[in-house]
Coordinates of C-alpha atoms in Angstrom, one line a residue:
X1 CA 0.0 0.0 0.0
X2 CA 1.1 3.7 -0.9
X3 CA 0.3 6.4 1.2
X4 CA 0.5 10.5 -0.3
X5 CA 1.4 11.5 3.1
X6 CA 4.1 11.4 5.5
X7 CA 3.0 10.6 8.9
X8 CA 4.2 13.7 10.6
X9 CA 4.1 16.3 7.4
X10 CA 2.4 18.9 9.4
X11 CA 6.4 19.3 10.2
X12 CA 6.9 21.2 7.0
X13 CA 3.1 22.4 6.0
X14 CA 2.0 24.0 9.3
X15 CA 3.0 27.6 9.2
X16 CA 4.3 27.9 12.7
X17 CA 6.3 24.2 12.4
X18 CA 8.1 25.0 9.5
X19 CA 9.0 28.3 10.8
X20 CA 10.5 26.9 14.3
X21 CA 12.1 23.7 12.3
X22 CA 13.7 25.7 10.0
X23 CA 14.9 28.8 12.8
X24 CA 16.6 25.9 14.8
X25 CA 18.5 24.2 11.4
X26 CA 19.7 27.7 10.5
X27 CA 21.1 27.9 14.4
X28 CA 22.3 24.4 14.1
X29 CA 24.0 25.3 11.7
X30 CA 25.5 28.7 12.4
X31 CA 26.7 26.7 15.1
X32 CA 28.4 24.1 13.9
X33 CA 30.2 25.8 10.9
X34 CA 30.6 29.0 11.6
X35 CA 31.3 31.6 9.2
X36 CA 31.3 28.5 6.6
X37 CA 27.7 28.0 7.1
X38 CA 25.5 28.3 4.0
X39 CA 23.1 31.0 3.5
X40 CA 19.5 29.8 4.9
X41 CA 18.0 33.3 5.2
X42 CA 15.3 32.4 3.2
X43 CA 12.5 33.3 5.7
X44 CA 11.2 36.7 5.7
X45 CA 11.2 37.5 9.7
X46 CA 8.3 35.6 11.5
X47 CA 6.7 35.3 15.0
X48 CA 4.7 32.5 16.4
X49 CA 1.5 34.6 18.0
X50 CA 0.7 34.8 21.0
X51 CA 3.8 33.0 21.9
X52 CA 6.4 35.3 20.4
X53 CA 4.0 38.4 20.6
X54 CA 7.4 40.3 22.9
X55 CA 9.2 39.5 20.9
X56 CA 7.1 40.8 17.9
X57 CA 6.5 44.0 19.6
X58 CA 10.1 44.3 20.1
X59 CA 10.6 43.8 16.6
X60 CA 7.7 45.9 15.3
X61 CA 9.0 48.7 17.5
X62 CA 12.6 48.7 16.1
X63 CA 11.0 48.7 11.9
X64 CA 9.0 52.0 12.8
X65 CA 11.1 54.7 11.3
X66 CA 8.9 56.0 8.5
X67 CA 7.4 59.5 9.4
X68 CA 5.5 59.4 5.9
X69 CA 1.8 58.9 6.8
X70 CA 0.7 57.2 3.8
X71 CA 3.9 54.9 3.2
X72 CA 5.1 52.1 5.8
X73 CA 7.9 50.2 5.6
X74 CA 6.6 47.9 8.8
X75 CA 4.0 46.4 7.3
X76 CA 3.2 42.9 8.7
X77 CA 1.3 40.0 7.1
X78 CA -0.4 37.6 9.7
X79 CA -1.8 34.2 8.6
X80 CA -3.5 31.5 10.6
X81 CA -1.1 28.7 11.3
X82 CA -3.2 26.1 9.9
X83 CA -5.3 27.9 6.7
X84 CA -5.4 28.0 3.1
X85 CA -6.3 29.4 0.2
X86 CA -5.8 33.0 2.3
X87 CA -8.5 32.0 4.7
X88 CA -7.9 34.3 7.9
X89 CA -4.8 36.7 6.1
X90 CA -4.5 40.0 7.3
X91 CA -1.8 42.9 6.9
X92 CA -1.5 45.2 9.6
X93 CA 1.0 48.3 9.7
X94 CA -0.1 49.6 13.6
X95 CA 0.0 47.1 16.5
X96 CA -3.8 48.2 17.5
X97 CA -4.9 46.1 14.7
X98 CA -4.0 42.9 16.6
X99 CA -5.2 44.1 19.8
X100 CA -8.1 41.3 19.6
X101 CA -5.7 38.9 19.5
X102 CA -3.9 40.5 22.5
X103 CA -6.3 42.3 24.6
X104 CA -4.1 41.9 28.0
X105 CA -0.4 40.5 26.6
X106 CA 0.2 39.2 30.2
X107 CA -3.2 37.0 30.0
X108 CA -2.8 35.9 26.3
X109 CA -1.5 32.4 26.1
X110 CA -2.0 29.5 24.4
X111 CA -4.4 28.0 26.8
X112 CA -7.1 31.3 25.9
X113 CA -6.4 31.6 22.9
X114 CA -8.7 30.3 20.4
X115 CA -6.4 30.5 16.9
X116 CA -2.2 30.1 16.9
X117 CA -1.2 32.8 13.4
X118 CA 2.1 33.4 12.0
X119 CA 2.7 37.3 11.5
X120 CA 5.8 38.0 8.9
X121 CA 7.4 40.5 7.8
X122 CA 5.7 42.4 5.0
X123 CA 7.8 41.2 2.1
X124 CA 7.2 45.2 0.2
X125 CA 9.6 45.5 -2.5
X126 CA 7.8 42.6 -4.5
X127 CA 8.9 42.1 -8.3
X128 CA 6.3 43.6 -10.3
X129 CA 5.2 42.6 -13.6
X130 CA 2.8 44.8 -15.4
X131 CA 3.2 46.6 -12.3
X132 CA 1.2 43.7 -10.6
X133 CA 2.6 41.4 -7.3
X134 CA 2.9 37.8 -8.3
X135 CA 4.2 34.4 -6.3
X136 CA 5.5 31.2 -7.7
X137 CA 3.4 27.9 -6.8
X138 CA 6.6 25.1 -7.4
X139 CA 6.4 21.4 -6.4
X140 CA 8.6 19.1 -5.1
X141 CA 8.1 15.1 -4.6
X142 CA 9.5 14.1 -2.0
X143 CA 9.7 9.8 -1.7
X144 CA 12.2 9.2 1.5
X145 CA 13.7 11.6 4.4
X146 CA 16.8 8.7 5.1
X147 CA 18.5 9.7 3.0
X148 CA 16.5 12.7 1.0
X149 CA 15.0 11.3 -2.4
X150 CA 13.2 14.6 -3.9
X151 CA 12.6 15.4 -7.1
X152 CA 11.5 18.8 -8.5
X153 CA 8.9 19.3 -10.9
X154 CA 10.5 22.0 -13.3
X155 CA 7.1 23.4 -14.5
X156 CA 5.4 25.6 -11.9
X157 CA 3.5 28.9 -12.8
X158 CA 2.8 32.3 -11.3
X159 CA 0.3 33.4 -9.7
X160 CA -1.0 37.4 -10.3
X161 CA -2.9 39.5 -8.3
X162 CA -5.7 41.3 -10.5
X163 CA -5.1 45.1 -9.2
X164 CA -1.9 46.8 -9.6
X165 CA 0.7 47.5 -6.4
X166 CA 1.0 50.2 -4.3
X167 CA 2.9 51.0 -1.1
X168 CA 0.0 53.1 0.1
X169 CA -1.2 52.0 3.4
X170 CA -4.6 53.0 2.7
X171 CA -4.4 49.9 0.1
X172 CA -3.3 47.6 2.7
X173 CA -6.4 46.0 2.8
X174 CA -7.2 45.5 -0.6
X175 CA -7.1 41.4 -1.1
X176 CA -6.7 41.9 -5.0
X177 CA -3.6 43.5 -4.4
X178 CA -1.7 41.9 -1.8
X179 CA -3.0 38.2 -1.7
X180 CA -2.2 36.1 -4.9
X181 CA -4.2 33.1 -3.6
X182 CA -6.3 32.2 -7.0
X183 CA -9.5 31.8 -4.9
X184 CA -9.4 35.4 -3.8
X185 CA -8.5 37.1 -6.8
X186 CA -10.9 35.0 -9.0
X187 CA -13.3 37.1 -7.7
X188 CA -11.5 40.3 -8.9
X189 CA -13.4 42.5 -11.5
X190 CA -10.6 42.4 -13.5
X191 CA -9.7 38.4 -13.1
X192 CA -9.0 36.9 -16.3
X193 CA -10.5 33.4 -16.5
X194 CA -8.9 32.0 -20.0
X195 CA -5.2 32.4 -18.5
X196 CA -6.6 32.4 -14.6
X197 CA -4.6 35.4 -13.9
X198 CA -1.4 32.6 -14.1
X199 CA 2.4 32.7 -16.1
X200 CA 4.1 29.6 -16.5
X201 CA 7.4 29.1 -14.9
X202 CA 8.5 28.7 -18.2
X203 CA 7.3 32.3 -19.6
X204 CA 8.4 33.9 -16.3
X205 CA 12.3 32.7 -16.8
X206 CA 12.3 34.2 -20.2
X207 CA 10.7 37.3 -19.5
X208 CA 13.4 37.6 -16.4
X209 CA 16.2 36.6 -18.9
X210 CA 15.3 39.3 -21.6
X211 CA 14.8 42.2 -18.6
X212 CA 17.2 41.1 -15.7
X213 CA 19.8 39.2 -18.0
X214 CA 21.3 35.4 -18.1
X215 CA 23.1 35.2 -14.9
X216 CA 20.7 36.8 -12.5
X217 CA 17.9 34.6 -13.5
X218 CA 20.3 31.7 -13.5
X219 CA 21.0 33.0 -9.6
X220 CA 17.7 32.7 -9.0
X221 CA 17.1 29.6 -10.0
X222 CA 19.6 28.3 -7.8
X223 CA 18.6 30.1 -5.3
X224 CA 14.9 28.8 -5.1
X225 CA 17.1 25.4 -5.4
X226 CA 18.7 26.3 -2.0
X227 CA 15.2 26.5 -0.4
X228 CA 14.0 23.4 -1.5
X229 CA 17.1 21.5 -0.2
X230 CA 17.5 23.6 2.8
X231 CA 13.8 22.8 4.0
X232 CA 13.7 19.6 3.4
X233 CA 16.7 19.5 5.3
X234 CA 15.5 21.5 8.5
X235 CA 12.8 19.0 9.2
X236 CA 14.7 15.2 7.7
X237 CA 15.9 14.5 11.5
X238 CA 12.6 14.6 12.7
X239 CA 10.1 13.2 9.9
X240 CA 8.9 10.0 10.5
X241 CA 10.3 7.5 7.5
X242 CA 8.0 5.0 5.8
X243 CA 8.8 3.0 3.0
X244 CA 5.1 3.1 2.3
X245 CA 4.7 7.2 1.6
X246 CA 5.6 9.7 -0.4
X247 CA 4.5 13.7 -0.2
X248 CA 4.1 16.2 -2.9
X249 CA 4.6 19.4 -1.6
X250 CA 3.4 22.9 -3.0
X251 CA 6.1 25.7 -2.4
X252 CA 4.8 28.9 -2.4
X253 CA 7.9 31.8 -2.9
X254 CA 7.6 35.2 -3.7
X255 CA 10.5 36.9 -5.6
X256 CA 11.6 40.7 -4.1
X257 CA 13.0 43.4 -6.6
X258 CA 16.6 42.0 -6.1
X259 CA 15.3 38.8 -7.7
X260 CA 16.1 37.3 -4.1
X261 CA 13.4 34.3 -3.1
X262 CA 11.4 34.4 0.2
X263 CA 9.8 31.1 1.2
X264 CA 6.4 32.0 1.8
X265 CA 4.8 28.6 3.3
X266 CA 4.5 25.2 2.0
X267 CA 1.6 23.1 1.3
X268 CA 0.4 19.9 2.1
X269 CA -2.0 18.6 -0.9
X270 CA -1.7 21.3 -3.0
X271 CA -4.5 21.6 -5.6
X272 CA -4.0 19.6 -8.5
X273 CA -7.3 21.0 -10.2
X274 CA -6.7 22.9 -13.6
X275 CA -8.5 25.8 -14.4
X276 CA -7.1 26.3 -17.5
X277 CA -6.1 24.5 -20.6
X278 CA -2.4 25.5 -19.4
X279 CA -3.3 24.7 -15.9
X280 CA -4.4 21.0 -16.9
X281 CA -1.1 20.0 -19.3
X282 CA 1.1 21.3 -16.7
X283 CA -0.8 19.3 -13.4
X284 CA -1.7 15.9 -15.8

């Protein structure tokens, strides 16, 4: 018998798992090698609430420099730890917009607290095409954890949001900007249903080698590379291995005006439903 799940994948795929399993590999190995260590700063800074809320307000505190009412550059994004398809996603740029979650910080605790989220640094320089924000949706097969087996899919595609980006705070809650999920901005006036609002991989590595040259999109392919490896890495000491089960994973990564990757979450089960002709040759 085959099983498509790993006993223990809510390692990886649960927003607040994968976040302390890959904090403690990066420490692991900042401690073991030093200086030699390779680059895991893939994560854009991220809190465990109401457990790390101290530490977030610390945090929050020290990012709020901008004196420009209408700009931020401490904008937040907080997601439930075990959502999807942007179910419960909120941005926030003042800490009285969480004050729900934290009516008396010395009383909030796990053990009154109804929902666990993940708040993240606002990743606001996004690459824009067409002036829109986008993310990449990437698999990876994974088939044992001793030692890794994975296998990436090279096709993937980008998702767009239907509105065009701002910085303007007053916009920060405007879904069809901000939130690429395809069952938010489906709704969008301006969602277009024959492409889905989606770029292959494919088209998005030539449009990047024709605007940002060979070698930087070459970079950032390896570097996306790096995440994958580097994930599966944080969490292989602790997965439960079974000869039985494999897991596809869904990566979802956003790519910042430097063409540097941020690993945004990764999902369990990620749809394999087409919604367009394109959708359905790439996912057959």
């Amino acid at each position: 018998m085959i099983i498509n799940h790993f006993p223990n994948n809510l390692e990886l795929t649960k927003k607040d798992l994968m976040v302390k399993n890959i904090k403690r590999y990066r420490k692991d190995l900042e401690k073991a090698l030093a200086n030699n260590a390779p680059s895991t700063n893939f994560l854009p800074i991220t809190f465990t609430l109401p457990g790390d809320y101290n530490l977030f307000v610390e945090e929050f505190k020290k990012n709020q420099t901008s004196t420009d009412k209408s700009q931020s550059n401490n904008v937040w994004i907080m997601k439930p730890t075990d959502k999807a398809r942007g179910i419960g996603i909120f941005i926030i740029n003042k800490l009285q917009q969480i004050k729900k979650w934290s009516r008396d910080s010395k009383m909030w605790s796990y053990a009154n607290c109804k929902d666990s989220y993940v708040v993240s640094k606002y990743v606001d320089n996004p690459l824009l095409i067409g002036g829109k924000k986008f993310d990449l949706r990437l698999y990876v097969l994974v088939t044992n954890w001793r030692p890794i087996v994975a296998y990436k899919y090279r096709q993937g595609f980008c998702r767009f949001c239907t509105v065009k980006y701002t910085s303007d705070v007053g916009d920060l809650d405007n879904s069809f900007m901000h939130l690429t999920n395809v069952s938010i901005q489906k709704f969008g006036d301006d969602y277009n249903e024959s492409n889905g609002g989606k770029w292959s991989l494919k088209n998005l590595l030539l449009y990047l080698r024709s605007t940002r040259g060979k070698a930087a999109t070459d970079k950032l392919i390896h570097d996306i590379d790096s995440i994958f490896v580097n994930s599966l890495r944080a969490v292989q000491s602790i997965m439960t291995n079974d000869k039985h089960c494999f897991e596809c994973y869904g990566y979802d990564i956003i790519v910042d005006g430097d063409l540097r990757p941020w690993l945004i979450e990764v999902n369990a089960s990620p749809s394999l439903s087409a919604t367009t002709t394109a959708d359905r040759l790439m996912k057959v």
